Each structure stands twice: as structure tokens, then as C-alpha cells.
Short mmCIF file of C-alpha atoms (C1' of nucleotides) in Angstrom, two decimals:
data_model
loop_
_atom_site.label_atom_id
_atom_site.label_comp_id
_atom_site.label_asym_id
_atom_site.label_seq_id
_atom_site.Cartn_x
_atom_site.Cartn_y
_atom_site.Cartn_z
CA UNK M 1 37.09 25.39 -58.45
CA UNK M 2 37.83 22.98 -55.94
CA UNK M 3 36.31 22.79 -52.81
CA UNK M 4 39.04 24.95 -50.72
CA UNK M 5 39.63 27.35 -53.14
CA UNK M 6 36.12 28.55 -53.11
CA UNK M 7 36.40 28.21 -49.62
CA UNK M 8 39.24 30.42 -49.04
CA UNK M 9 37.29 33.07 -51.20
CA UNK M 10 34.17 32.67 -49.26
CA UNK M 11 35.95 32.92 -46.20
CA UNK M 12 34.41 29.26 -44.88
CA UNK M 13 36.39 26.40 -43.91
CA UNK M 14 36.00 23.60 -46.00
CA UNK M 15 33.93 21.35 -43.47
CA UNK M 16 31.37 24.13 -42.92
CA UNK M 17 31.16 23.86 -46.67
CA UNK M 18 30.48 20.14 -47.03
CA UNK M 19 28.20 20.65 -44.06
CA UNK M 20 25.74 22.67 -45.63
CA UNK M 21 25.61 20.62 -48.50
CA UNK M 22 24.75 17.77 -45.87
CA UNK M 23 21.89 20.07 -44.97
CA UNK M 24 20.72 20.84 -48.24
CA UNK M 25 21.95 24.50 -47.98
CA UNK M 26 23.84 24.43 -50.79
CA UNK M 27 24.62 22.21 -53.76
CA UNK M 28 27.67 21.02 -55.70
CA UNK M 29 27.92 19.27 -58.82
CA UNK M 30 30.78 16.57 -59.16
CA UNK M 31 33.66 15.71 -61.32
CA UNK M 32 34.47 12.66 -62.46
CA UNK M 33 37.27 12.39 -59.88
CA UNK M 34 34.47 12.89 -57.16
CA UNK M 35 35.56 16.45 -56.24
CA UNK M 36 33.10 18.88 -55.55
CA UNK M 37 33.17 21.73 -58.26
CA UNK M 38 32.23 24.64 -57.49
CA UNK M 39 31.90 27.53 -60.24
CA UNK M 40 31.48 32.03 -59.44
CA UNK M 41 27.57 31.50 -58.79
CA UNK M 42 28.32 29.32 -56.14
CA UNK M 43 31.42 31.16 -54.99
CA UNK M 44 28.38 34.28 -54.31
CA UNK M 45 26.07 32.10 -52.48
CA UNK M 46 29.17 30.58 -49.98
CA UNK M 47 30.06 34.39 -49.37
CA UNK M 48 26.51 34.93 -48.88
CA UNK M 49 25.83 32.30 -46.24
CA UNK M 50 29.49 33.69 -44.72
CA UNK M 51 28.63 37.53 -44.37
CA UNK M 52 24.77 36.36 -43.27
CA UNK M 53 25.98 34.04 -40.16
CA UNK M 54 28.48 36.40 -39.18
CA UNK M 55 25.88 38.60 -38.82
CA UNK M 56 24.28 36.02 -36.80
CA UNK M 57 21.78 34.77 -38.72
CA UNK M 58 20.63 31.18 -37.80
CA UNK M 59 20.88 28.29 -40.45
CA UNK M 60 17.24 28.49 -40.55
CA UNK M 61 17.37 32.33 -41.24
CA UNK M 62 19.99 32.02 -43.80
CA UNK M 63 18.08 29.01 -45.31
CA UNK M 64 14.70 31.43 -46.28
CA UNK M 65 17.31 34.26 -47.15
CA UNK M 66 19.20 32.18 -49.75
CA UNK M 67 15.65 31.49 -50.98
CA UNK M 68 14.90 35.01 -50.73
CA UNK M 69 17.87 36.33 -52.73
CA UNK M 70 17.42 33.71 -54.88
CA UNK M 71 13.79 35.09 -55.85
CA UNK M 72 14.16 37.99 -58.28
CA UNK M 73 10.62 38.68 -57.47
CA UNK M 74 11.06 38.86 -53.74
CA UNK M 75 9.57 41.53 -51.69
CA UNK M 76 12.34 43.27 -49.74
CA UNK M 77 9.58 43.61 -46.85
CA UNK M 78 10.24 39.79 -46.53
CA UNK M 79 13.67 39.90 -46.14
CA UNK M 80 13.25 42.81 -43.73
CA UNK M 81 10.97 40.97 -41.73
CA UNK M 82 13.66 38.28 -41.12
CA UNK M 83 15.94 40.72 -40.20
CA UNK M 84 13.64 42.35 -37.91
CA UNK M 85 12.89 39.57 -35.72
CA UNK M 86 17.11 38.86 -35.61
CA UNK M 87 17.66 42.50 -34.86
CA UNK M 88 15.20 41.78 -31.92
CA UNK M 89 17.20 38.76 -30.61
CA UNK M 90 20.24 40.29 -30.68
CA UNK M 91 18.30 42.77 -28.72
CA UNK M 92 16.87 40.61 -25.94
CA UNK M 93 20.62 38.68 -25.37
CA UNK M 94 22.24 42.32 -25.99
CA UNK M 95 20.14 43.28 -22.61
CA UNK M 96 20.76 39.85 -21.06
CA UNK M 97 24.45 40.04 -21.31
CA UNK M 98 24.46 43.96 -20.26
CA UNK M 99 22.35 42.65 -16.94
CA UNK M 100 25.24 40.16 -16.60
CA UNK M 101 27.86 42.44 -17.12
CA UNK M 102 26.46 44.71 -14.47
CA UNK M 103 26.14 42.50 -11.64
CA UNK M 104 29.40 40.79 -12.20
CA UNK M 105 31.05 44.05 -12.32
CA UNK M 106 29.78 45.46 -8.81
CA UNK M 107 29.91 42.33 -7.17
CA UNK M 108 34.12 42.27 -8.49
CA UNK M 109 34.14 45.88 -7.74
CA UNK M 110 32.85 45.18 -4.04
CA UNK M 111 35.30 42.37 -3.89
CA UNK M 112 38.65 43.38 -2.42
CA UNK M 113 41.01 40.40 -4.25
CA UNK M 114 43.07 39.95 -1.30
CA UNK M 115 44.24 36.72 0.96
CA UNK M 116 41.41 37.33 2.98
CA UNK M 117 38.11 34.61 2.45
CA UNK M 118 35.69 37.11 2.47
CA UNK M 119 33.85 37.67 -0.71
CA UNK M 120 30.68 39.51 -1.93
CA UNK M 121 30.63 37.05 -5.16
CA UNK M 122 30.42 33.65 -3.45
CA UNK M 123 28.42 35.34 -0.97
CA UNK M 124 25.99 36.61 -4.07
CA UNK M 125 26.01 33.62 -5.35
CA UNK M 126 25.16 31.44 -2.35
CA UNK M 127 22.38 33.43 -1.67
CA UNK M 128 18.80 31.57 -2.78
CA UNK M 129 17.93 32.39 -6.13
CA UNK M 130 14.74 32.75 -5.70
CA UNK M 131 13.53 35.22 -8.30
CA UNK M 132 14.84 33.31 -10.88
CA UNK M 133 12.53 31.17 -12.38
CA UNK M 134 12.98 27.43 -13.53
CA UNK M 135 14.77 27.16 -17.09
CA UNK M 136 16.08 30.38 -16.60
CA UNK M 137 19.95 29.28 -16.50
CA UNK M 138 19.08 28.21 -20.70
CA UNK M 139 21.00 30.22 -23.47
CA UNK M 140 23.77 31.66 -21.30
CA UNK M 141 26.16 33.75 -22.82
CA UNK G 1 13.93 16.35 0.06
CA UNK G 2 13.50 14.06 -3.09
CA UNK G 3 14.48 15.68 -6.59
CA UNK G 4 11.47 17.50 -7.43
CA UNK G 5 11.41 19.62 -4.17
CA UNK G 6 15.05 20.69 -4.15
CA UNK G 7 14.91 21.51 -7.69
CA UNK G 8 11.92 23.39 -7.18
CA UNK G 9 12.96 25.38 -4.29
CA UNK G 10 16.76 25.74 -6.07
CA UNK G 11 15.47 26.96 -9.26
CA UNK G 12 16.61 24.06 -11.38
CA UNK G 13 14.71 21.20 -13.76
CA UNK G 14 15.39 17.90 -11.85
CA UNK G 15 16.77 16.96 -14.81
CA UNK G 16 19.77 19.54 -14.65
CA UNK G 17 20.32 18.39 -11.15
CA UNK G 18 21.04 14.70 -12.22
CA UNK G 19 23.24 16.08 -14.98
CA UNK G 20 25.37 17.63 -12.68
CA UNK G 21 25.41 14.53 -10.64
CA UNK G 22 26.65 13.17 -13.76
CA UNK G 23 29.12 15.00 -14.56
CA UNK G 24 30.64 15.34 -10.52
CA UNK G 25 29.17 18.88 -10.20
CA UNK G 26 27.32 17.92 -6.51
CA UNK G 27 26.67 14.38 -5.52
CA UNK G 28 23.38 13.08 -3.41
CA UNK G 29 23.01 10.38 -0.72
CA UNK G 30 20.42 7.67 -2.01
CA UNK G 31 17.80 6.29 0.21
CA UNK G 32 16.80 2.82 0.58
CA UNK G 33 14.09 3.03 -2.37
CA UNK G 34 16.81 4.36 -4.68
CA UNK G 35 15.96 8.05 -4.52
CA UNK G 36 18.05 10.82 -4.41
CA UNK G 37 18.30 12.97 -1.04
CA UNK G 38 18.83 16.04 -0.15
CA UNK G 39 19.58 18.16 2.94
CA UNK G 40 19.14 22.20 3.13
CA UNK G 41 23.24 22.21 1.90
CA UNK G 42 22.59 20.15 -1.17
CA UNK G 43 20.02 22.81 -1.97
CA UNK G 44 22.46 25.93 -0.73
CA UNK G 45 25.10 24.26 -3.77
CA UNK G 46 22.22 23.47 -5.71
CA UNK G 47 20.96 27.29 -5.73
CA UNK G 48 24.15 28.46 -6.01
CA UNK G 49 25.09 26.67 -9.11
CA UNK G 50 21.57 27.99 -10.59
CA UNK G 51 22.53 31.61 -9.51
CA UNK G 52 25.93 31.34 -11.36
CA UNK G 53 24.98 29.37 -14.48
CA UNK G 54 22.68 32.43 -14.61
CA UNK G 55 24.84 34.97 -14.74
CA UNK G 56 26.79 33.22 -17.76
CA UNK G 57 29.53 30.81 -15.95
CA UNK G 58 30.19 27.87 -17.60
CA UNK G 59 29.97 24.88 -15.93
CA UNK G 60 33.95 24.31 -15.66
CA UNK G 61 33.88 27.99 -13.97
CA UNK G 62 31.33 26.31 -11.70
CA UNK G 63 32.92 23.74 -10.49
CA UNK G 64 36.11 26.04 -9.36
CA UNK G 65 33.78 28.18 -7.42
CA UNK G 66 32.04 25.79 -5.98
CA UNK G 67 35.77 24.57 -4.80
CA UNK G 68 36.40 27.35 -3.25
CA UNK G 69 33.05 28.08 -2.03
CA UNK G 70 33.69 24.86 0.19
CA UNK G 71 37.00 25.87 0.91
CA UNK G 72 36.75 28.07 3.72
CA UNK G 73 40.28 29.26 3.52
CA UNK G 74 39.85 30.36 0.10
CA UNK G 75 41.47 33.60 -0.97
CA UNK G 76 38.69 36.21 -2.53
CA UNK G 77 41.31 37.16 -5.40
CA UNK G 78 40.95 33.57 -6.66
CA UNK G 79 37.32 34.30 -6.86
CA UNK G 80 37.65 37.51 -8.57
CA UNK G 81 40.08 36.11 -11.08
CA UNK G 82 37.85 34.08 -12.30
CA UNK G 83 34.64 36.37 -11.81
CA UNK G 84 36.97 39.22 -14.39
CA UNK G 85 37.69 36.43 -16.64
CA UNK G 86 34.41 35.89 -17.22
CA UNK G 87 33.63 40.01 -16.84
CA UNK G 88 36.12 40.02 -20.07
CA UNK G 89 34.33 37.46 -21.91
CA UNK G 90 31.00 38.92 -21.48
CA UNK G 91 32.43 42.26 -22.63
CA UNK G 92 33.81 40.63 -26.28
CA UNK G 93 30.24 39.19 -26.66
CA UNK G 94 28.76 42.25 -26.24
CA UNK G 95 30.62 44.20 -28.80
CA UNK G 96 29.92 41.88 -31.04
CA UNK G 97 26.61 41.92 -30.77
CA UNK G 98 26.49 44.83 -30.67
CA UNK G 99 28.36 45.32 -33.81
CA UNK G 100 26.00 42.72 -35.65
CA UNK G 101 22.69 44.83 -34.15
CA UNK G 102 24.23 48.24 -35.62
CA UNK G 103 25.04 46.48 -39.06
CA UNK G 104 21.74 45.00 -39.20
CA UNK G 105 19.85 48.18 -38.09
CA UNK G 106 21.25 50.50 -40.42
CA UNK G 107 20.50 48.06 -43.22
CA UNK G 108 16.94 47.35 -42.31
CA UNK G 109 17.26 51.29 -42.01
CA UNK G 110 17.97 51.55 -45.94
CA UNK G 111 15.42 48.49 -46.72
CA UNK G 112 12.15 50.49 -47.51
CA UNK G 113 10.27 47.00 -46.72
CA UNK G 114 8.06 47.47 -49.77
CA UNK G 115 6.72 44.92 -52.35
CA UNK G 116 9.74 45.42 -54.62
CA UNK G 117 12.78 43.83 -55.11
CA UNK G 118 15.08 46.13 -54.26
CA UNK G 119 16.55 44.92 -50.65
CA UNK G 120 20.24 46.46 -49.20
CA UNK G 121 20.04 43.48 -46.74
CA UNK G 122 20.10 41.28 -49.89
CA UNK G 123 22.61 43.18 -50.95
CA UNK G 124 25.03 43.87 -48.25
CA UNK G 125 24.57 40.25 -48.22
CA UNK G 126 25.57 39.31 -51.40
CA UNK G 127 29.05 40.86 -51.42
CA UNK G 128 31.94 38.67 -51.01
CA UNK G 129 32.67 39.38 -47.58
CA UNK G 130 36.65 39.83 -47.71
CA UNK G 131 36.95 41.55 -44.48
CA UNK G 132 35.57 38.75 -42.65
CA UNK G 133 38.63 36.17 -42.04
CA UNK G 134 37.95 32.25 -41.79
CA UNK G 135 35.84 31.49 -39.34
CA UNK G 136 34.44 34.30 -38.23
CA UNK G 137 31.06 32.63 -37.92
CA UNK G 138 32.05 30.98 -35.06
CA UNK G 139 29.67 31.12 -31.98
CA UNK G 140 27.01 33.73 -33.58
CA UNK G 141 24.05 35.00 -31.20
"C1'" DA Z 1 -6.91 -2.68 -6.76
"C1'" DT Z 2 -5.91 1.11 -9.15
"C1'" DA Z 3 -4.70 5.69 -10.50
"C1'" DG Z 4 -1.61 9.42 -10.14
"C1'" DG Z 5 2.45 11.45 -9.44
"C1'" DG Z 6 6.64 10.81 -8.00
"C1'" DG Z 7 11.30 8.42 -8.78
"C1'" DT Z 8 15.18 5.64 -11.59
"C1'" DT Z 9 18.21 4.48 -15.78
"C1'" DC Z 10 19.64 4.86 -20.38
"C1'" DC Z 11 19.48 6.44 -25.16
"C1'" DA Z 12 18.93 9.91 -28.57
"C1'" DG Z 13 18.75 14.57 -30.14
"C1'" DT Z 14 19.93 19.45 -30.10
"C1'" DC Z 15 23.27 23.33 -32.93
"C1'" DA Z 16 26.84 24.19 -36.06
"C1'" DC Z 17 30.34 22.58 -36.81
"C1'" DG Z 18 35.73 20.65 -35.76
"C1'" DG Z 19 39.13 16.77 -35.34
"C1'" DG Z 20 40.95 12.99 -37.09
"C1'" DA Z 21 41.23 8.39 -39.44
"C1'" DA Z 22 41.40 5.73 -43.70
"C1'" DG Z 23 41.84 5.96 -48.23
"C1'" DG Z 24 41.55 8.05 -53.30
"C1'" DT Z 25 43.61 11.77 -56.64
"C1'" DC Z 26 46.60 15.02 -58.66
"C1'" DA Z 27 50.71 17.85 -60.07
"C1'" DA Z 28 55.50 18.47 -59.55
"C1'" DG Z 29 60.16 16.99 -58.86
"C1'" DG Z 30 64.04 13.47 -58.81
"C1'" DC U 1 58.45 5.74 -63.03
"C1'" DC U 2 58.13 6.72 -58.35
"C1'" DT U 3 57.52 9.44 -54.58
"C1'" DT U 4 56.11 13.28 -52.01
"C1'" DG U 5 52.86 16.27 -50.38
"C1'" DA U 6 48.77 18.75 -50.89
"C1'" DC U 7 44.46 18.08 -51.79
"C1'" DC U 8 40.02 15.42 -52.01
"C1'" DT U 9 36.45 11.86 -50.25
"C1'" DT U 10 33.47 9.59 -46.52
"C1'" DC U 11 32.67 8.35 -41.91
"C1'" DC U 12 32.45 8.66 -37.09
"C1'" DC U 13 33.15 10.91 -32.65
"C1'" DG U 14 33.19 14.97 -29.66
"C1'" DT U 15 31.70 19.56 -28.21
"C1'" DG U 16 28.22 22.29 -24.07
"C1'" DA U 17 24.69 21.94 -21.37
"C1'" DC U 18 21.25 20.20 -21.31
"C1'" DT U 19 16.14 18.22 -23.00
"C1'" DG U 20 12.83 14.65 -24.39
"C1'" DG U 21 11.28 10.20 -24.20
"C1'" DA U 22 10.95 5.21 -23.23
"C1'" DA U 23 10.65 1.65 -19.96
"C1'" DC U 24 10.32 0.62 -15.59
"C1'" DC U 25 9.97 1.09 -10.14
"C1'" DC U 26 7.87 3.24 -5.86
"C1'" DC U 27 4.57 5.52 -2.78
"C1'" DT U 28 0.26 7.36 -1.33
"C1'" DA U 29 -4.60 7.97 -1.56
"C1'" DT U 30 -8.97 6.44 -2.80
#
DNA sequence: ATAGGGGTTCCAGTCACGGGAAGGTCAAGG
DNA sequence: CCTTGACCTTCCCGTGACTGGAACCCCTAT
């Protein structure tokens, strides 16, 4: 298989392909034209690395899960670990973004939307942030 | 007020703040040694910008707010346009976080997180994920 | 005079790719 | 045989919003 029909089945696009192989994610033996070949063993491990980051899995993450799955003799207590310490991420942004959500939805619900200047949001938002602390404008949304 | 003060008191690294002097977010009057120098309205923009980058608007988003901010004769729907916008936007991240989180909970659920082999995760993981369409991965956590 | 804690610029790196150029390869059709 | 068009290759640049670090200047206090 060439390199876009395994990346069609994986459900990657061919750059994210040739990027993990610049990362040492994967590997792909060569032909004698150059072309990447890719054969159904490989094919799993693309789909893999698909289904894991669309579940939000970090390189990293997917990096010591390929390992992992790769391991017959794995503990599944190790993979569940990993995917303990996502679950909690997705957590902490889950309640980050619902914070968000909340204020930005009162301060638009106190906001009339007319020709009029007058508006809660700017007037939220010019107020001192003090209580937020330094750094704390990293990782939004 | 030199850098260090106006960042402190807005909430920002002084790094950030010379970033957005970069990029034409706020500009700052130099003194004769070079410094930057700020008044109490360079830090009212200053904190403001903190305050919103907090709540998830990108800096683009900014910079029309601030706009209007300055522009006293601003209408508050413009505002609130913008403010939904982002409301929507913070409401399709959440669900699919929220998505990922139930996925990934129900299979660390089924993963007894023992010293055998057998892992769900592993194997949710390891089916060709079909339903997914290209480039799905995009913009995870 | 010196030590420290500011300040300045510029360059590089982050993360996970995506876009696009320049050029090689392959199968099918005229 | 030649061309067309789809594919493949590598390489480099750009993204967003910073962050870290180097090399250097300035100001105040001891």
C-alpha cells in the first residue's frame, strides 16, 4: 500500500502520516521507487494513533500506548493509568471551559444588543483583573 | 510605570505585554533611557486584554473589542456578536470534550487495571476507526 | 566600584501539523 | 511514444500565542 491509501483507511491525511514517521512514531519500509509501503500491520497501528488522538491523547500519550499495545505482556493497569491522568485533563479544561461558558453567557444575557454603547461585557472586561493570577491567560480554549 | 509594574498590577508576564506591542495589540511611549511607559490607561487596556484572553478570546477577537472599547460610540450588539460567537465556539469544545471524557470513562470503566493483558482501552483502540472522517484529530484537548 | 535587579533586542523553540514548491514515478489513453 | 494527471518525494515556511535564553544597557544602593 501506498502511502494515501493506507491513509484513507486510517482516516489520517497523508502529511500527519509522514510526520510521525519524522518523529519516530511510526515506521515505513521503502520501495525501490522510494515510496513508502505500508502493509495491514501498519494499516492497525495508523488507525490506532487515529482513534487514540481523537480521543485526545497527546503524541506523547499515544507514543507509550503504541508501546503499550505493542507489549503482549502489558499490564492493562498501565494503560489505564495513562488514561486516567487524560480523563483528568479533559476534566480540569472540561471545568475551565464550563466557567467560561458561564460568564460569557450572563454577561451576553445582561447585554441588551442594541444601538445603544452601553455594555456589561466591555464593562466586565475593563474591570481590573485582579484575581487572576499571572500566566493564567495560558491554554485558552 | 516601567514593564514589570504594569504587568504586575495587569496580570500579565512582561513578556506578553511586548508581544502585543509586537503584534499592534497596545503600543507604549518610550522614555529617554529606552524603556517602555505606562500611564493608569495603558494598564486599564492592559488588564482588559488579560481579562478577555482569559475567558478564551483569541487575540484577533481582542483586538475588535478593544476597538470598540475605545470607540465610545460603539453599538453593544457589535460586542455581543462577537461575545456569542465565541459563546458558540466554547459550546462545540465542550461537547467534544465531553464526548472524549465519556468514551474514555466508560472504557477505563471496563479496564479492570490488573496485571494482565487484557485492556478494552487497547482495544477500543485498536479498531480501525471508520466512523472517524479525515482529520478528525484536529485541535484535540 | 560593584552587585542586583531592572530594562532592551533578537533568535529559537513550542505543538501538531498544513500549504505549497520543485521535482521524481507510474498507469492509462491517444 | 508521448502526454496527462494522479500520485510520490523532500524541503521549507507558517500557524497561535506565547516562552526561554543570550547578549547587552541602565539605574540604584551599598
Amino acid at each position: 500500500m501506498n502511502i494515501k491509501e493506507v491513509a484513507d483507511q486510517a482516516g489520517l491525511p497523508a502529511k500527519t502520516i509522514r510526520y510521525y514517521e519524522d518523529i519516530g512514531l511510526v515506521r515505513a519500509r521503502r520501495g525501490a521507487n522510494g515510496y513508502r509501503q505500508f502493509d495491514a500491520t501498519d494499516l492497525h497501528k495508523l488507525a490506532f494513533l487515529a482513534r487514540a488522538r481523537a480521543l485526545g491523547f497527546s503524541i506523547e500519550d499515544c507514543r507509550a500506548l503504541l508501546a503499550l499495545y505493542e507489549d503482549k505482556g502489558r499490564a492493562s493497569a498501565d494503560v489505564k493509568q495513562i488514561a486516567e491522568q487524560h480523563i483528568t485533563q479533559i476534566e480540569e479544561k472540561l471545568a475551565q471551559l464550563q466557567s467560561m461558558h458561564d460568564t460569557l453567557t450572563e454577561l451576553a444575557r445582561a447585554c441588551p444588543g442594541n444601538n445603544r454603547p452601553d455594555c456589561p461585557i466591555l464593562s466586565d472586561l475593563s474591570h481590573l483583573g485582579m484575581d487572576e493570577k499571572k500566566g493564567s491567560t495560558k491554554d485558552p480554549i
